[in-house]
Coordinates of C-alpha atoms and ligand atoms in Angstrom, one line a residue:
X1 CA 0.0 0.0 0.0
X2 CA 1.0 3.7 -0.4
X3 CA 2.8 4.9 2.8
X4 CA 0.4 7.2 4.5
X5 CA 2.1 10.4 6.3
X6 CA 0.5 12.8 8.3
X7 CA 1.6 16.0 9.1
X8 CA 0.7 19.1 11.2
X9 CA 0.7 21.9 8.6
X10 CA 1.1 21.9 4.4
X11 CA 4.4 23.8 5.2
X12 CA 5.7 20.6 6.9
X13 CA 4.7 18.4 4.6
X14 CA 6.1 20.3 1.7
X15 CA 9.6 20.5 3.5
X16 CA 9.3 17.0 4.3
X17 CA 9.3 16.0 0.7
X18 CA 11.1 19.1 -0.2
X19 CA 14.1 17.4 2.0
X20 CA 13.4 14.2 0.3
X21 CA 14.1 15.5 -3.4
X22 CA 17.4 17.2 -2.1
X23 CA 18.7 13.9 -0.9
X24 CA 18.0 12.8 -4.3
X25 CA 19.5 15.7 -6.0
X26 CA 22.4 15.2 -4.1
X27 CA 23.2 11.8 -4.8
X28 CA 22.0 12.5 -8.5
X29 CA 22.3 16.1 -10.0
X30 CA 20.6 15.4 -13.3
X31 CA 17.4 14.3 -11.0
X32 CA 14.3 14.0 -13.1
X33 CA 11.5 15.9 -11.3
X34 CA 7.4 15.6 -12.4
X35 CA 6.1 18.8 -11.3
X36 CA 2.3 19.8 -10.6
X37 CA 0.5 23.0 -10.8
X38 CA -2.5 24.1 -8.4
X39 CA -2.5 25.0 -4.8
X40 CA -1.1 22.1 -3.4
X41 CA 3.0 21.4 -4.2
X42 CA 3.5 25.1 -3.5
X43 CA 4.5 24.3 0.2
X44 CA 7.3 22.0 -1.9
X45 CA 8.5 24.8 -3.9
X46 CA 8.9 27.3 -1.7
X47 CA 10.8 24.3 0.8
X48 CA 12.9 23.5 -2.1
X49 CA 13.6 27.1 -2.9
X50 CA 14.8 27.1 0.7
X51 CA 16.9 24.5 0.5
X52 CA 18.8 26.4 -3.1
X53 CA 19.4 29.3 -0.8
X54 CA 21.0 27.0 1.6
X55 CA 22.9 25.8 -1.2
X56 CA 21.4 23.1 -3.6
X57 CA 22.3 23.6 -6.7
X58 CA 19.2 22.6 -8.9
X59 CA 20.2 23.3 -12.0
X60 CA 21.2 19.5 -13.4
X61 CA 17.6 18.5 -12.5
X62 CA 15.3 18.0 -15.4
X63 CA 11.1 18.5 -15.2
X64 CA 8.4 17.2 -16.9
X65 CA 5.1 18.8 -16.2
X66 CA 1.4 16.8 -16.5
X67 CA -0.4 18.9 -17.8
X68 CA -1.6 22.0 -19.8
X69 CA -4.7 23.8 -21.1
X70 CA -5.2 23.5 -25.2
X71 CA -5.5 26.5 -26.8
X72 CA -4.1 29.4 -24.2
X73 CA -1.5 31.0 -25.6
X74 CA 1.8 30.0 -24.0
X75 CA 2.1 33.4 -22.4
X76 CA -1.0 33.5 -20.9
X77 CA -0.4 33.8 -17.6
X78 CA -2.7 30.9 -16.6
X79 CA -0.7 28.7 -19.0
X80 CA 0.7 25.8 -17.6
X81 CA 3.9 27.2 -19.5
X82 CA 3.7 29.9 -17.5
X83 CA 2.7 28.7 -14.2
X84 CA 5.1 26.2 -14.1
X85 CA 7.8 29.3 -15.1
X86 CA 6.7 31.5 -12.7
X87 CA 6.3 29.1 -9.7
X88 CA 9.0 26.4 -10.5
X89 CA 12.0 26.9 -13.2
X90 CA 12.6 30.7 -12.0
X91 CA 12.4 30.1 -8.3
X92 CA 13.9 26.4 -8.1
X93 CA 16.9 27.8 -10.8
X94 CA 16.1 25.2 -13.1
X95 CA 17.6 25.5 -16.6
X96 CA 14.7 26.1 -18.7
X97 CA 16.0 24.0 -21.5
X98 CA 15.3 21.0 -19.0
X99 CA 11.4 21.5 -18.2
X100 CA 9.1 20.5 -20.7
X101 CA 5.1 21.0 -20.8
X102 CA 2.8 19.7 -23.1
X103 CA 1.9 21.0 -26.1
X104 CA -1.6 22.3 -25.7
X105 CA -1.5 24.6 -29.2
X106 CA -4.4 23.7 -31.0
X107 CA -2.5 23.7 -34.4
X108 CA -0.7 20.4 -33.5
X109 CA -2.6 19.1 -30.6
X110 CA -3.6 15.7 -32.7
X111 CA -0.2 14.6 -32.6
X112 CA 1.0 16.6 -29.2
X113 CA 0.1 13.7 -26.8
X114 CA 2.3 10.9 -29.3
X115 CA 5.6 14.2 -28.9
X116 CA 4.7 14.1 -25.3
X117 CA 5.4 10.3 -24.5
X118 CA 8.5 9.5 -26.8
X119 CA 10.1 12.6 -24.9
X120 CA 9.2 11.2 -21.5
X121 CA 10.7 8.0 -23.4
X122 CA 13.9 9.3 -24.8
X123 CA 14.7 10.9 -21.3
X124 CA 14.1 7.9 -18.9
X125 CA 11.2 9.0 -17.2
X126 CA 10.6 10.8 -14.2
X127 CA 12.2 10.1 -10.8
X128 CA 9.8 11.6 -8.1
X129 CA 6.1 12.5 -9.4
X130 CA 4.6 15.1 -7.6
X131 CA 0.5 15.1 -7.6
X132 CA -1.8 17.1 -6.2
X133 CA -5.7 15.7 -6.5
X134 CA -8.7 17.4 -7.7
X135 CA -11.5 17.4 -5.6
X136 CA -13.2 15.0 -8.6
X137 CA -10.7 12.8 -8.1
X138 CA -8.4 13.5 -10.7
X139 CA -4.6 13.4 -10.9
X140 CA -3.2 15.7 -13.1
X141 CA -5.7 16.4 -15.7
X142 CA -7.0 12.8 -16.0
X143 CA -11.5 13.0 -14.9
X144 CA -13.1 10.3 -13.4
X145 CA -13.8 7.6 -15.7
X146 CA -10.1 7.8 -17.6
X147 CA -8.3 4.5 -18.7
X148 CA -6.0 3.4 -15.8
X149 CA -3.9 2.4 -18.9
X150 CA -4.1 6.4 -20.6
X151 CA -1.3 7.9 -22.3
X152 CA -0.9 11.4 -22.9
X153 CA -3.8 12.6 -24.5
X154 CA -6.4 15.2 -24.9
X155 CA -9.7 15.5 -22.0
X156 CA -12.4 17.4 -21.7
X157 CA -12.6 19.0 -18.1
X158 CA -15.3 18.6 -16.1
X159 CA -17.9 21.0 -14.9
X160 CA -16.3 20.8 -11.6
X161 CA -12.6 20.9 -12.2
X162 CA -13.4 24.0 -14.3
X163 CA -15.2 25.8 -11.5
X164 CA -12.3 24.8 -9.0
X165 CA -9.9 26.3 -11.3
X166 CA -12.4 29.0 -12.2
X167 CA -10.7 31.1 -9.5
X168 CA -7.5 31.8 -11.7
X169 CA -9.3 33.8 -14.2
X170 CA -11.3 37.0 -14.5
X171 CA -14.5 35.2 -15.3
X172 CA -15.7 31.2 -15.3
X173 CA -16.1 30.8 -18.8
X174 CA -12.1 32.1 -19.4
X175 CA -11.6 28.5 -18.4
X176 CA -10.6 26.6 -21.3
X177 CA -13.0 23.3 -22.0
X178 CA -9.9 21.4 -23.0
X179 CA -6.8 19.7 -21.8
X180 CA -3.8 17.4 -22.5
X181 CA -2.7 15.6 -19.5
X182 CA -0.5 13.0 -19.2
X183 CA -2.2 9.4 -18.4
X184 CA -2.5 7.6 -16.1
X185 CA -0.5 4.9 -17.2
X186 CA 2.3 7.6 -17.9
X187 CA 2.1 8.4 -14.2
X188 CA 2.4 5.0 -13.2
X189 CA 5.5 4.7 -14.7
X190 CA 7.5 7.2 -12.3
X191 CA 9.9 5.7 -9.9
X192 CA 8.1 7.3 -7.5
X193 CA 4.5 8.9 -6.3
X194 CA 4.1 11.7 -3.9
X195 CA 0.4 12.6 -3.7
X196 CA -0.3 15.3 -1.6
X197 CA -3.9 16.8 0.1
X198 CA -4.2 19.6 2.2
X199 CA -7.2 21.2 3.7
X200 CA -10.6 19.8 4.9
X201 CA -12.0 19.7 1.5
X202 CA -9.4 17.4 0.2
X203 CA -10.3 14.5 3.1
X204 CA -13.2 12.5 1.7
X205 CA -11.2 12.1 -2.2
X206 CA -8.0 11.3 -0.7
X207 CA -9.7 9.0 1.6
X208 CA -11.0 6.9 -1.1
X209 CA -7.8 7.2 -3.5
X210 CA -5.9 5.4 -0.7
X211 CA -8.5 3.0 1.2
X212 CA -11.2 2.7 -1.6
X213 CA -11.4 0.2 -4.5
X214 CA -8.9 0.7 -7.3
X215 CA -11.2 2.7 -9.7
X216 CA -11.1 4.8 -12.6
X217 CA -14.2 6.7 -11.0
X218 CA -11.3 8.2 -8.4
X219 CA -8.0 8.6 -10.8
X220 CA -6.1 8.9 -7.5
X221 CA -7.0 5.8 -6.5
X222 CA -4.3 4.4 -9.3
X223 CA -1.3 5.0 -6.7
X224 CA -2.6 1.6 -5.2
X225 CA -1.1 0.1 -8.4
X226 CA 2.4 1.9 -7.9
X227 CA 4.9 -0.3 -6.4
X228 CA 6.5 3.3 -4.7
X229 CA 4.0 5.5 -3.2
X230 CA 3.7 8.1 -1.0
X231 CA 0.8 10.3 0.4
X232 CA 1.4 13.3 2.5
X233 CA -1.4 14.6 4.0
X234 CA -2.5 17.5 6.5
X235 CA -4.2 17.0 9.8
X236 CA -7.7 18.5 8.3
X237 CA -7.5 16.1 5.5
X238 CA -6.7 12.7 7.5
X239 CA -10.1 13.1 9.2
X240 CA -11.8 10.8 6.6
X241 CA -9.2 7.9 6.7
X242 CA -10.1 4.3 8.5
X243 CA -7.0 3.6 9.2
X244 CA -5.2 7.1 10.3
X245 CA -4.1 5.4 13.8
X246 CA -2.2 3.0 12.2
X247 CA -0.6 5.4 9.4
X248 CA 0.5 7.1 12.4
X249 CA 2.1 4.2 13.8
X250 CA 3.9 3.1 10.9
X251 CA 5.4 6.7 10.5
X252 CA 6.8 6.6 13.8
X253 CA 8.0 3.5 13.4
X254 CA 9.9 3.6 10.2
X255 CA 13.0 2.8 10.1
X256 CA 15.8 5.4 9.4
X257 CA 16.7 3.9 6.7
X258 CA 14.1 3.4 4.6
X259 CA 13.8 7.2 3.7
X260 CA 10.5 8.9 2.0
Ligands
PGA1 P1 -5.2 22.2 -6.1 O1 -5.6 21.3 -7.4 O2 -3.8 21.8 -5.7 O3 -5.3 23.6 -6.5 O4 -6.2 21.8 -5.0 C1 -5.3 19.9 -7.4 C2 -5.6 19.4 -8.7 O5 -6.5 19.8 -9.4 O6 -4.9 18.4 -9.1

């Protein structure tokens, strides 16, 4: 099963696995890092942009993001493009060169999914995944009801995940319909998950990602088929979880060895 951790406040959590990543930057300096946009992995930036003012040298580390709108102009500043600038290559020093989004133009979206996968390929794949989860369920872009075999592909968002998101734009309908997400069988293929939920709203999905059945109707739920996964969690969105006592137990109990 996914190791379960809970912690006191998202800040914690995101140094936690901020702490993590510099370990394995460390040891590797041309780390592969999947990066998420939204709310949630900005406790891990900021942490990790901590950790290059004390000194790690992030610029060796290569990104892949999961997702992007189709058809916002890359310099929107809602883009993926751009978010993931703004909030993760500029702050974390990463060399641009090294972070790639998906293609969400709507010239070449047909074949944009197909590009998407043989880079991911020819690189090797990602190292640590970093997901955040929709309140729908999702993981990166992918809605309930997506293949837990998807590849890289286009989706249409749901009514939901556009009014969650609604809140980066000037108006609801700004939200674009469309998307192009890597799958779900692309996430699987990371060395490593790191899910994280923070907030009360968060518990009941997270809940049934890790302790409900294995179902497409909850994308999340797919980390229960990852061999290496890890969900950090706040205090306000354990609340839901059967078996938060002995998540607990297991966290203090870990060895030292065995790391994140
Ligand atoms: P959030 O979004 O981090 O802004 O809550 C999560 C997601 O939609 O995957």
């Amino acid at each position: 099963m996914a190791e379960v951790v809970i912690v006191d406040s998202p800040a914690t959590g995101g140094a936690l696995v901020a702490r993590h990543i510099a370990t394995q930057v460390r040891h590797s300096s041309d780390f592969t890092l999947g990066v998420a946009t939204g709310s949630t992995p900005l406790p891990v930036y900021a942490a990790l942009a901590r950790e290059r003012s004390d000194g790690l040298d992030l610029s060796g580390v290569s990104a892949f993001a999961l997702d992007e709108y189709v058809g916002l102009p890359r310099d929107h500043p809602e883009s993926y493009h751009s978010v993931i600038h703004r909030e993760v290559t500029e702050p974390l020093g990463l060399d641009p060169s090294l972070v790639r989004v998906p293609d969400g133009d709507e010239a070449t979206i047909a074949t944009a999914g197909e590009r998407y996968e043989t880079e991911l390929d020819a690189h090797g794949g990602v190292g640590l995944q970093l997901l955040g989860i929709g309140t729908d369920g999702h993981v990166g872009f992918n809605e309930p009801g997506s293949s837990l075999a998807s590849l890289t592909r286009i989706k249409t968002l749901t009514a939901r995940t556009r009014a969650d998101n609604a809140r980066f734009f000037d108006t609801p309908e700004q939200v674009p319909t469309h998307c192009i997400t890597q799958g779900i069988g692309t996430i699987l293929r990371a060395q490593h998950l790191v899910l994280l939920a923070f907030g009360a709203g968060k518990a009941d999905v997270i809940a049934r990602a890790v302790e409900g059945p294995v179902t497409a109707t909850i994308p999340g739920s797919c980390i229960q088929l990852h061999p290496h996964a890890t969900v950090v969690v706040d205090e306000a969105a354990a609340t839901r979880f059967e078996r938060a006592d002995y998540y607990r137990w297991v966290y203090e109990h870990k060895p030292a060895w065995q790391g994140l």
